[in-house]
mmCIF file of C-alpha atoms in Angstrom:
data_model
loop_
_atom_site.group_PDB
_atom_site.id
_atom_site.type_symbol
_atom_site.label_atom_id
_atom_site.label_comp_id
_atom_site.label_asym_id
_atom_site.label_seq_id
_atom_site.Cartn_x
_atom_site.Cartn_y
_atom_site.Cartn_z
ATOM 1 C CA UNK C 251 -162.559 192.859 193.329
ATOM 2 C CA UNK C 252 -165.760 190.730 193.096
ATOM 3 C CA UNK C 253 -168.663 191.754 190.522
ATOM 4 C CA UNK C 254 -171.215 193.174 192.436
ATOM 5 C CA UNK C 255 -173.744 190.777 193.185
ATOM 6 C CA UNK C 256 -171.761 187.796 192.140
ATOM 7 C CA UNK C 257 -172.124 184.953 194.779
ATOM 8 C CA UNK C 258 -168.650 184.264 196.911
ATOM 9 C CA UNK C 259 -169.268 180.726 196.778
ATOM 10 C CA UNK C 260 -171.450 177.917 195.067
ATOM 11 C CA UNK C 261 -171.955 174.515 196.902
ATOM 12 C CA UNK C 262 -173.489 171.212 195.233
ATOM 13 C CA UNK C 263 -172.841 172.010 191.349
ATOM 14 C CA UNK C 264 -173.438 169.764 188.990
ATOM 15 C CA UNK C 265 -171.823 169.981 185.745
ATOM 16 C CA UNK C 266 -173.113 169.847 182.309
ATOM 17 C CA UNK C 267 -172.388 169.651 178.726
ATOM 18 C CA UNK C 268 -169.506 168.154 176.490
ATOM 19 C CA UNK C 269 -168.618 171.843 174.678
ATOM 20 C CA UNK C 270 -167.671 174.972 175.656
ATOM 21 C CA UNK C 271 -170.771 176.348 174.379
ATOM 22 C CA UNK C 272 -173.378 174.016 176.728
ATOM 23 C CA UNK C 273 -170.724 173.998 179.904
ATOM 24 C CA UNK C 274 -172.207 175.136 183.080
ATOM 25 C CA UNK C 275 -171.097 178.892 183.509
ATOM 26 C CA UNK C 276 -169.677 179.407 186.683
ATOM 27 C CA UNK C 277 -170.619 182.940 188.320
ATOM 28 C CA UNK C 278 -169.364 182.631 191.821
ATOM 29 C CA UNK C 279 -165.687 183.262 193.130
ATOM 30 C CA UNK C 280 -165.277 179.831 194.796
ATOM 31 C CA UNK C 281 -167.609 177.067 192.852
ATOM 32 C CA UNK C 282 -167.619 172.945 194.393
ATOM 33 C CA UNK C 283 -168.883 170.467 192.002
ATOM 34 C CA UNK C 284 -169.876 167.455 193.447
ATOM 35 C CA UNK C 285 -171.754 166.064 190.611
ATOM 36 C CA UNK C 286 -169.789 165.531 187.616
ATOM 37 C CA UNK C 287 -170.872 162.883 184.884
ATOM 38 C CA UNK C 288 -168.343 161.468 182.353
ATOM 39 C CA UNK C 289 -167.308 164.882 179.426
ATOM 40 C CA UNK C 290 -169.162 167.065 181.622
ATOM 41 C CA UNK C 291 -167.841 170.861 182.048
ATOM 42 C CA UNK C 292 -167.462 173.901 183.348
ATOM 43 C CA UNK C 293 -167.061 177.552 181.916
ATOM 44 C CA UNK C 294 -165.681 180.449 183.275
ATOM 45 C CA UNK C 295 -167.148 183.721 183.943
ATOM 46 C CA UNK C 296 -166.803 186.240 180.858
ATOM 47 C CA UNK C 297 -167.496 188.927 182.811
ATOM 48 C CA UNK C 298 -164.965 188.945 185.390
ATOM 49 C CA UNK C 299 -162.574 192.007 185.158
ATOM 50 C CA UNK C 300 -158.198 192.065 185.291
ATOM 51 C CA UNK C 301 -156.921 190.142 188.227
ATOM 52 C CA UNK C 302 -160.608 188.899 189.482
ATOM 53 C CA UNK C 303 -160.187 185.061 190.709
ATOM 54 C CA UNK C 304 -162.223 181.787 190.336
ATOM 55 C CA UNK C 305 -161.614 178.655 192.536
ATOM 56 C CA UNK C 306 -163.165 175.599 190.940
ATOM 57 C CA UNK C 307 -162.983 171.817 193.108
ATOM 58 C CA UNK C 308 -164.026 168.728 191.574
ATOM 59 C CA UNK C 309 -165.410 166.649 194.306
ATOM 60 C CA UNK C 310 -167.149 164.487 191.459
ATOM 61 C CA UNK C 311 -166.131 161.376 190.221
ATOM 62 C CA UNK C 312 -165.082 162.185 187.197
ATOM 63 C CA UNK C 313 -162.514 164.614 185.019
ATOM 64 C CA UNK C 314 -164.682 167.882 184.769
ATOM 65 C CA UNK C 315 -163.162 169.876 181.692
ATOM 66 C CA UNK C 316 -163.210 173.631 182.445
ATOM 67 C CA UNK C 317 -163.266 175.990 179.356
ATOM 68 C CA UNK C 318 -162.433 179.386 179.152
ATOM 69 C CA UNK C 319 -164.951 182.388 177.797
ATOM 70 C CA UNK C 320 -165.437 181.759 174.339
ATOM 71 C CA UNK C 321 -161.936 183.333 172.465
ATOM 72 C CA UNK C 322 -159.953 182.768 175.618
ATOM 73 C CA UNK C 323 -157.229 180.816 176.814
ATOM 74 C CA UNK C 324 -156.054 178.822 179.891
ATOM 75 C CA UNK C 325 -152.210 178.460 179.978
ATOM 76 C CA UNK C 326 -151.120 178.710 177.031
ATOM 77 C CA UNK C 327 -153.223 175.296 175.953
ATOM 78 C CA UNK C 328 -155.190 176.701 173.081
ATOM 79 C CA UNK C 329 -157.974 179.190 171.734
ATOM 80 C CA UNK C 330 -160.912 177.428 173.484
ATOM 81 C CA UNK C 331 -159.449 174.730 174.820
ATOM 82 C CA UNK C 332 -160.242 172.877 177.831
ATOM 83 C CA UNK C 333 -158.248 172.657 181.251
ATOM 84 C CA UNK C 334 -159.195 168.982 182.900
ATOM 85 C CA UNK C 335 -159.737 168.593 186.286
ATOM 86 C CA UNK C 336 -158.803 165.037 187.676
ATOM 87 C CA UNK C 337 -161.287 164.014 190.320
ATOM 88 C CA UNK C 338 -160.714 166.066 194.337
ATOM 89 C CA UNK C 339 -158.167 168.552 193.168
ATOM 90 C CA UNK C 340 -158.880 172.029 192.344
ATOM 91 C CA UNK C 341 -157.849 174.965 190.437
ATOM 92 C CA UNK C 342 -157.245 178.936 190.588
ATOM 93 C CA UNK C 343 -157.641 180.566 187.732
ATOM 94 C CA UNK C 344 -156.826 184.431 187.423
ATOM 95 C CA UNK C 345 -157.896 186.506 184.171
ATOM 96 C CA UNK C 346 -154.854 188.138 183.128
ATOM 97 C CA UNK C 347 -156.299 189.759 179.860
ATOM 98 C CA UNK C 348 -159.328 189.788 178.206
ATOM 99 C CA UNK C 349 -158.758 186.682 176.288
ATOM 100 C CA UNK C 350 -155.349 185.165 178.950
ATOM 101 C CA UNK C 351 -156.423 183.543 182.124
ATOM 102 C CA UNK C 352 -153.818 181.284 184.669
ATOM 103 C CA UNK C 353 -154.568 178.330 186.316
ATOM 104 C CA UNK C 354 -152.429 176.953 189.528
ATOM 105 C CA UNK C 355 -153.522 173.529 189.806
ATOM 106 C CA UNK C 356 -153.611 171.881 193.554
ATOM 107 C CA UNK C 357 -151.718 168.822 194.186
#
């Protein structure tokens, strides 16, 4: 179930920041980034409940490294620790616990 008032999907992002903690925070359940400079980043939505879902697609031309919520983790890769997201390929990521989330990687 989406947060209410939380966007379905965000067009035409453009990532920013090289840490966690100046990453662009992504709000919306589906998020494109088609602007994405080299070390830039993404950060996931702290907010989001059990089970909620964000999509994230690089259509930039570079990696774009996705962080969890500060004190989270992305499959099993570390407390804080960045997922990277090669150039057109996306990700779902599910938030499994407060502090677990899963990401299926496209091919």
């Amino acid at each position: 179930m989406a947060n209410i008032g939380t966007p379905p999907s965000a067009e035409s992002l453009t990532a920013i920041g090289t840490t966690q903690a100046t990453a662009y925070t992504v709000l919306a359940e589906v998020n494109r980034f088609s602007t994405v400079a080299s070390g830039t980043g993404a950060i996931l939505d702290s907010t989001k409940g059990r089970g909620e879902v964000q999509s994230i697609f690089n259509d930039g031309a570079n990696n774009l490294s996705v962080y969890p919520p500060v004190g989270g983790e992305i499959n099993d890769l570390g407390t804080n620790s960045a997922i990277l997201l090669a150039p057109n390929t996306a990700v779902e990521f599910t938030k499994i616990t407060d502090l677990i989330w899963t990401g299926i990687l496209s091919a």
